[in-house]
Amino acid sequence: GAETLIKALKETIGLEGIILMPTSPISKLQLDYALSNPIFDVRSTPSAMGKISEVFRTSEGVVRSLHPTEPIAAWGNSALEYVKDHEAGITPYYEASPYRKLMKNKGVILYIGVSLDNAGTHLHTLEDALDVKLPVYHDNVFKLNVISYSGEKLVVETKVHNPEQSRKRRCDELLPMFLTANVYQVSQIGDAKTLVFDAEKMFDCMVKNYKEKEITMYNPKGNQ
């Protein structure tokens, strides 16, 4: 179960390392969520990313970033540093986000029993790093209400994904490209097939192939 997995991860990684998990409160479309004018309370708003992420969020020693659409939960001695300033960017995956910090510190991503099609959030780091010439984000900038750990009420400005563009994603079609570039390996955790991605190599591979062939999750074959 979720508790066993989280205990195993903590024992394996240790406090000198870092464990990050997405804890987005959004189960469907970011745009619909933003239009509903929600209040994101970092202390109590549950994760919509499955039981494992929710059990992790509420487990001992875990802190969570203040970004209202893509909050990241973190555990480890450097957890506060990883979640710091996530809400400062106008998009969730910008250079100072936990996603980019994971790359810079040569972290790995575990896709446990899932693939890029249903857990490919990290692919968005390309879109926040480069102009991919696609309407990835909705035109509006939303001002969303956030409550911090101290109970302070904040307003965080953020863009959300454009549903029309999001429907064109074909994330798993990028797997052959990543495999050829030695970005990931296939492993096993319990009964779950697990893809182990090198976060930095994943990003570098995406940047290289976009610049050379304009490959994205929306156009996995590129301009060839």
mmCIF file of C-alpha atoms in Angstrom:
data_model
loop_
_atom_site.group_PDB
_atom_site.id
_atom_site.type_symbol
_atom_site.label_atom_id
_atom_site.label_comp_id
_atom_site.label_asym_id
_atom_site.label_seq_id
_atom_site.Cartn_x
_atom_site.Cartn_y
_atom_site.Cartn_z
ATOM 1 C CA GLY A 1 0.000 0.000 0.000
ATOM 2 C CA ALA A 2 0.865 3.692 -0.077
ATOM 3 C CA GLU A 3 2.216 3.782 3.466
ATOM 4 C CA THR A 4 4.630 0.912 2.785
ATOM 5 C CA LEU A 5 5.918 2.496 -0.421
ATOM 6 C CA ILE A 6 6.510 5.861 1.233
ATOM 7 C CA LYS A 7 8.287 4.255 4.194
ATOM 8 C CA ALA A 8 10.512 2.319 1.782
ATOM 9 C CA LEU A 9 11.341 5.449 -0.227
ATOM 10 C CA LYS A 10 12.234 7.409 2.906
ATOM 11 C CA GLU A 11 14.412 4.593 4.243
ATOM 12 C CA THR A 12 16.154 4.215 0.891
ATOM 13 C CA ILE A 13 16.753 7.894 0.160
ATOM 14 C CA GLY A 14 17.422 9.154 3.672
ATOM 15 C CA LEU A 15 17.239 12.715 4.961
ATOM 16 C CA GLU A 16 20.421 13.698 3.129
ATOM 17 C CA GLY A 17 18.550 13.095 -0.116
ATOM 18 C CA ILE A 18 15.250 14.494 -1.291
ATOM 19 C CA ILE A 19 11.874 13.010 -2.234
ATOM 20 C CA LEU A 20 9.475 15.108 -4.288
ATOM 21 C CA MET A 21 5.909 14.296 -5.311
ATOM 22 C CA PRO A 22 3.330 16.269 -7.290
ATOM 23 C CA THR A 23 0.274 17.120 -5.193
ATOM 24 C CA SER A 24 -1.888 19.092 -7.598
ATOM 25 C CA PRO A 25 -5.447 19.644 -6.351
ATOM 26 C CA ILE A 26 -6.707 19.416 -9.941
ATOM 27 C CA SER A 27 -8.157 16.157 -11.233
ATOM 28 C CA LYS A 28 -9.307 17.429 -14.630
ATOM 29 C CA LEU A 29 -8.591 20.719 -16.439
ATOM 30 C CA GLN A 30 -6.467 23.512 -14.994
ATOM 31 C CA LEU A 31 -8.628 26.082 -16.773
ATOM 32 C CA ASP A 32 -11.862 24.843 -15.179
ATOM 33 C CA TYR A 33 -10.176 24.819 -11.783
ATOM 34 C CA ALA A 34 -8.865 28.375 -12.161
ATOM 35 C CA LEU A 35 -12.240 29.668 -13.359
ATOM 36 C CA SER A 36 -13.898 28.233 -10.244
ATOM 37 C CA ASN A 37 -11.930 30.752 -8.140
ATOM 38 C CA PRO A 38 -10.679 28.181 -5.614
ATOM 39 C CA ILE A 39 -8.836 28.709 -2.349
ATOM 40 C CA PHE A 40 -5.690 26.596 -2.148
ATOM 41 C CA ASP A 41 -4.747 25.964 1.470
ATOM 42 C CA VAL A 42 -1.254 24.461 1.489
ATOM 43 C CA ARG A 43 -2.039 22.810 4.840
ATOM 44 C CA SER A 44 -5.287 21.042 4.006
ATOM 45 C CA THR A 45 -6.163 21.068 0.308
ATOM 46 C CA PRO A 46 -5.792 17.403 -0.715
ATOM 47 C CA SER A 47 -3.780 16.091 -3.623
ATOM 48 C CA ALA A 48 -5.789 14.866 -6.603
ATOM 49 C CA MET A 49 -2.802 12.876 -7.865
ATOM 50 C CA GLY A 50 -3.701 9.585 -6.218
ATOM 51 C CA LYS A 51 -3.473 8.024 -2.779
ATOM 52 C CA ILE A 52 0.321 7.733 -2.706
ATOM 53 C CA SER A 53 0.781 11.481 -3.168
ATOM 54 C CA GLU A 54 -1.878 12.286 -0.554
ATOM 55 C CA VAL A 55 -0.400 9.925 2.038
ATOM 56 C CA PHE A 56 3.039 11.386 1.319
ATOM 57 C CA ARG A 57 1.715 14.959 1.621
ATOM 58 C CA THR A 58 0.365 14.246 5.089
ATOM 59 C CA SER A 59 3.336 12.213 6.319
ATOM 60 C CA GLU A 60 5.864 13.382 8.892
ATOM 61 C CA GLY A 61 8.437 15.940 7.808
ATOM 62 C CA VAL A 62 6.864 16.791 4.437
ATOM 63 C CA VAL A 63 6.500 20.403 3.264
ATOM 64 C CA ARG A 64 4.592 21.643 0.244
ATOM 65 C CA SER A 65 5.126 24.469 -2.207
ATOM 66 C CA LEU A 66 2.656 27.355 -2.429
ATOM 67 C CA HIS A 67 1.914 27.066 -6.129
ATOM 68 C CA PRO A 68 -1.891 26.731 -6.419
ATOM 69 C CA THR A 69 -2.097 24.502 -9.518
ATOM 70 C CA GLU A 70 1.091 22.391 -9.381
ATOM 71 C CA PRO A 71 2.224 22.249 -5.737
ATOM 72 C CA ILE A 72 5.103 19.928 -4.957
ATOM 73 C CA ALA A 73 5.502 18.077 -1.650
ATOM 74 C CA ALA A 74 9.071 17.504 -0.462
ATOM 75 C CA TRP A 75 10.834 15.485 2.253
ATOM 76 C CA GLY A 76 14.495 15.656 3.241
ATOM 77 C CA ASN A 77 16.917 18.098 4.824
ATOM 78 C CA SER A 78 16.741 20.392 1.767
ATOM 79 C CA ALA A 79 12.959 20.162 1.363
ATOM 80 C CA LEU A 80 12.332 23.828 2.191
ATOM 81 C CA GLU A 81 14.918 24.926 -0.358
ATOM 82 C CA TYR A 82 13.246 22.845 -3.061
ATOM 83 C CA VAL A 83 9.748 24.259 -2.505
ATOM 84 C CA LYS A 84 10.885 27.845 -1.882
ATOM 85 C CA ASP A 85 9.621 30.453 -4.390
ATOM 86 C CA HIS A 86 7.673 27.965 -6.508
ATOM 87 C CA GLU A 87 4.754 30.409 -6.535
ATOM 88 C CA ALA A 88 6.945 33.286 -7.766
ATOM 89 C CA GLY A 89 6.896 32.218 -11.419
ATOM 90 C CA ILE A 90 4.053 33.034 -13.799
ATOM 91 C CA THR A 91 4.155 29.397 -14.917
ATOM 92 C CA PRO A 92 4.667 26.325 -12.678
ATOM 93 C CA TYR A 93 7.746 24.800 -14.312
ATOM 94 C CA TYR A 94 10.036 27.827 -14.582
ATOM 95 C CA GLU A 95 13.737 27.906 -13.760
ATOM 96 C CA ALA A 96 13.380 28.234 -9.966
ATOM 97 C CA SER A 97 10.655 25.594 -9.708
ATOM 98 C CA PRO A 98 11.182 22.289 -7.878
ATOM 99 C CA TYR A 99 11.115 20.560 -11.278
ATOM 100 C CA ARG A 100 14.146 22.472 -12.512
ATOM 101 C CA LYS A 101 15.928 22.210 -9.151
ATOM 102 C CA LEU A 102 15.603 18.436 -9.422
ATOM 103 C CA MET A 103 17.455 18.527 -12.750
ATOM 104 C CA LYS A 104 20.194 20.834 -11.525
ATOM 105 C CA ASN A 105 20.849 18.489 -8.614
ATOM 106 C CA LYS A 106 20.933 15.433 -10.886
ATOM 107 C CA GLY A 107 17.817 13.787 -9.509
ATOM 108 C CA VAL A 108 15.843 10.922 -10.980
ATOM 109 C CA ILE A 109 12.133 10.532 -11.689
ATOM 110 C CA LEU A 110 10.327 7.285 -10.853
ATOM 111 C CA TYR A 111 7.294 6.473 -12.977
ATOM 112 C CA ILE A 112 5.957 3.661 -10.787
ATOM 113 C CA GLY A 113 3.264 1.747 -12.646
ATOM 114 C CA VAL A 114 2.560 4.717 -14.914
ATOM 115 C CA SER A 115 3.978 6.186 -18.110
ATOM 116 C CA LEU A 116 4.378 9.627 -19.640
ATOM 117 C CA ASP A 117 0.814 9.632 -20.953
ATOM 118 C CA ASN A 118 -0.659 9.763 -17.455
ATOM 119 C CA ALA A 119 2.240 11.193 -15.447
ATOM 120 C CA GLY A 120 4.315 13.293 -17.831
ATOM 121 C CA THR A 121 4.292 16.560 -15.895
ATOM 122 C CA HIS A 122 8.054 16.966 -16.215
ATOM 123 C CA LEU A 123 7.690 17.311 -19.993
ATOM 124 C CA HIS A 124 6.344 20.817 -19.412
ATOM 125 C CA THR A 125 9.779 22.042 -18.324
ATOM 126 C CA LEU A 126 10.683 22.311 -22.017
ATOM 127 C CA GLU A 127 7.788 24.694 -22.646
ATOM 128 C CA ASP A 128 8.813 26.978 -19.779
ATOM 129 C CA ALA A 129 12.458 27.005 -20.859
ATOM 130 C CA LEU A 130 11.983 27.631 -24.598
ATOM 131 C CA ASP A 131 9.433 29.285 -26.844
ATOM 132 C CA VAL A 132 7.984 26.202 -28.532
ATOM 133 C CA LYS A 133 5.775 28.360 -30.792
ATOM 134 C CA LEU A 134 2.600 26.655 -29.608
ATOM 135 C CA PRO A 135 -0.338 28.012 -27.543
ATOM 136 C CA VAL A 136 0.500 25.798 -24.577
ATOM 137 C CA TYR A 137 -0.981 28.228 -22.062
ATOM 138 C CA HIS A 138 -4.358 29.946 -21.974
ATOM 139 C CA ASP A 139 -4.184 33.669 -22.755
ATOM 140 C CA ASN A 140 -5.402 34.752 -19.319
ATOM 141 C CA VAL A 141 -3.237 35.131 -16.243
ATOM 142 C CA PHE A 142 -5.242 34.009 -13.221
ATOM 143 C CA LYS A 143 -5.028 35.437 -9.722
ATOM 144 C CA LEU A 144 -5.598 32.498 -7.395
ATOM 145 C CA ASN A 145 -6.122 32.556 -3.645
ATOM 146 C CA VAL A 146 -3.568 30.738 -1.480
ATOM 147 C CA ILE A 147 -3.336 30.216 2.274
ATOM 148 C CA SER A 148 0.201 29.634 3.561
ATOM 149 C CA TYR A 149 1.379 27.483 6.478
ATOM 150 C CA SER A 150 1.114 30.500 8.787
ATOM 151 C CA GLY A 151 -2.466 31.148 7.690
ATOM 152 C CA GLU A 152 -1.516 34.203 5.636
ATOM 153 C CA LYS A 153 -3.749 34.852 2.626
ATOM 154 C CA LEU A 154 -1.845 35.339 -0.619
ATOM 155 C CA VAL A 155 -2.760 35.976 -4.248
ATOM 156 C CA VAL A 156 -0.607 34.039 -6.701
ATOM 157 C CA GLU A 157 -0.612 34.881 -10.397
ATOM 158 C CA THR A 158 -0.251 31.949 -12.764
ATOM 159 C CA LYS A 159 -1.027 30.772 -16.255
ATOM 160 C CA VAL A 160 -2.898 27.515 -16.865
ATOM 161 C CA HIS A 161 -2.777 25.068 -19.739
ATOM 162 C CA ASN A 162 -4.823 25.669 -22.862
ATOM 163 C CA PRO A 163 -7.228 22.683 -23.123
ATOM 164 C CA GLU A 164 -7.271 22.811 -26.932
ATOM 165 C CA GLN A 165 -3.520 22.334 -27.074
ATOM 166 C CA SER A 166 -3.471 19.835 -24.209
ATOM 167 C CA ARG A 167 -5.753 17.487 -26.149
ATOM 168 C CA LYS A 168 -2.977 17.100 -28.734
ATOM 169 C CA ARG A 169 -0.470 15.536 -26.303
ATOM 170 C CA ARG A 170 1.060 12.181 -27.335
ATOM 171 C CA CYS A 171 3.555 11.801 -24.518
ATOM 172 C CA ASP A 172 4.355 8.085 -24.743
ATOM 173 C CA GLU A 173 5.404 8.512 -28.359
ATOM 174 C CA LEU A 174 8.496 10.261 -26.960
ATOM 175 C CA LEU A 175 9.666 7.112 -25.176
ATOM 176 C CA PRO A 176 11.703 5.730 -28.130
ATOM 177 C CA MET A 177 13.574 9.045 -28.358
ATOM 178 C CA PHE A 178 14.363 8.980 -24.641
ATOM 179 C CA LEU A 179 15.391 5.314 -24.746
ATOM 180 C CA THR A 180 17.753 5.893 -27.677
ATOM 181 C CA ALA A 181 19.360 8.769 -25.777
ATOM 182 C CA ASN A 182 19.794 6.581 -22.659
ATOM 183 C CA VAL A 183 17.563 8.899 -20.646
ATOM 184 C CA TYR A 184 15.751 6.133 -18.770
ATOM 185 C CA GLN A 185 15.915 2.502 -17.719
ATOM 186 C CA VAL A 186 13.143 0.018 -17.005
ATOM 187 C CA SER A 187 13.010 -1.448 -13.509
ATOM 188 C CA GLN A 188 10.514 -3.067 -11.157
ATOM 189 C CA ILE A 189 9.136 -1.935 -7.793
ATOM 190 C CA GLY A 190 6.925 -4.641 -6.360
ATOM 191 C CA ASP A 191 4.503 -5.632 -9.094
ATOM 192 C CA ALA A 192 4.845 -2.278 -10.858
ATOM 193 C CA LYS A 193 6.885 -1.728 -13.983
ATOM 194 C CA THR A 194 8.904 1.386 -13.231
ATOM 195 C CA LEU A 195 10.607 3.815 -15.598
ATOM 196 C CA VAL A 196 13.658 5.435 -13.992
ATOM 197 C CA PHE A 197 14.414 8.742 -15.726
ATOM 198 C CA ASP A 198 17.500 10.895 -15.330
ATOM 199 C CA ALA A 199 15.852 14.341 -14.939
ATOM 200 C CA GLU A 200 18.783 16.334 -16.325
ATOM 201 C CA LYS A 201 19.265 14.039 -19.325
ATOM 202 C CA MET A 202 15.517 14.147 -19.984
ATOM 203 C CA PHE A 203 15.542 17.946 -20.150
ATOM 204 C CA ASP A 204 18.700 18.120 -22.267
ATOM 205 C CA CYS A 205 17.262 15.533 -24.665
ATOM 206 C CA MET A 206 14.034 17.512 -25.046
ATOM 207 C CA VAL A 207 15.893 20.777 -25.672
ATOM 208 C CA LYS A 208 18.242 19.199 -28.219
ATOM 209 C CA ASN A 209 15.483 17.491 -30.179
ATOM 210 C CA TYR A 210 13.257 20.544 -30.165
ATOM 211 C CA LYS A 211 16.038 22.771 -31.488
ATOM 212 C CA GLU A 212 17.007 20.241 -34.154
ATOM 213 C CA LYS A 213 13.602 18.805 -35.164
ATOM 214 C CA GLU A 214 10.943 20.802 -33.250
ATOM 215 C CA ILE A 215 9.937 17.640 -31.384
ATOM 216 C CA THR A 216 7.447 18.161 -28.559
ATOM 217 C CA MET A 217 4.837 16.005 -26.843
ATOM 218 C CA TYR A 218 2.359 17.492 -29.324
ATOM 219 C CA ASN A 219 4.481 16.542 -32.321
ATOM 220 C CA PRO A 220 6.654 13.545 -31.358
ATOM 221 C CA LYS A 221 7.897 13.026 -34.911
ATOM 222 C CA GLY A 222 9.044 16.608 -35.260
ATOM 223 C CA ASN A 223 9.521 18.310 -38.616
ATOM 224 C CA GLN A 224 10.842 15.193 -40.386
#
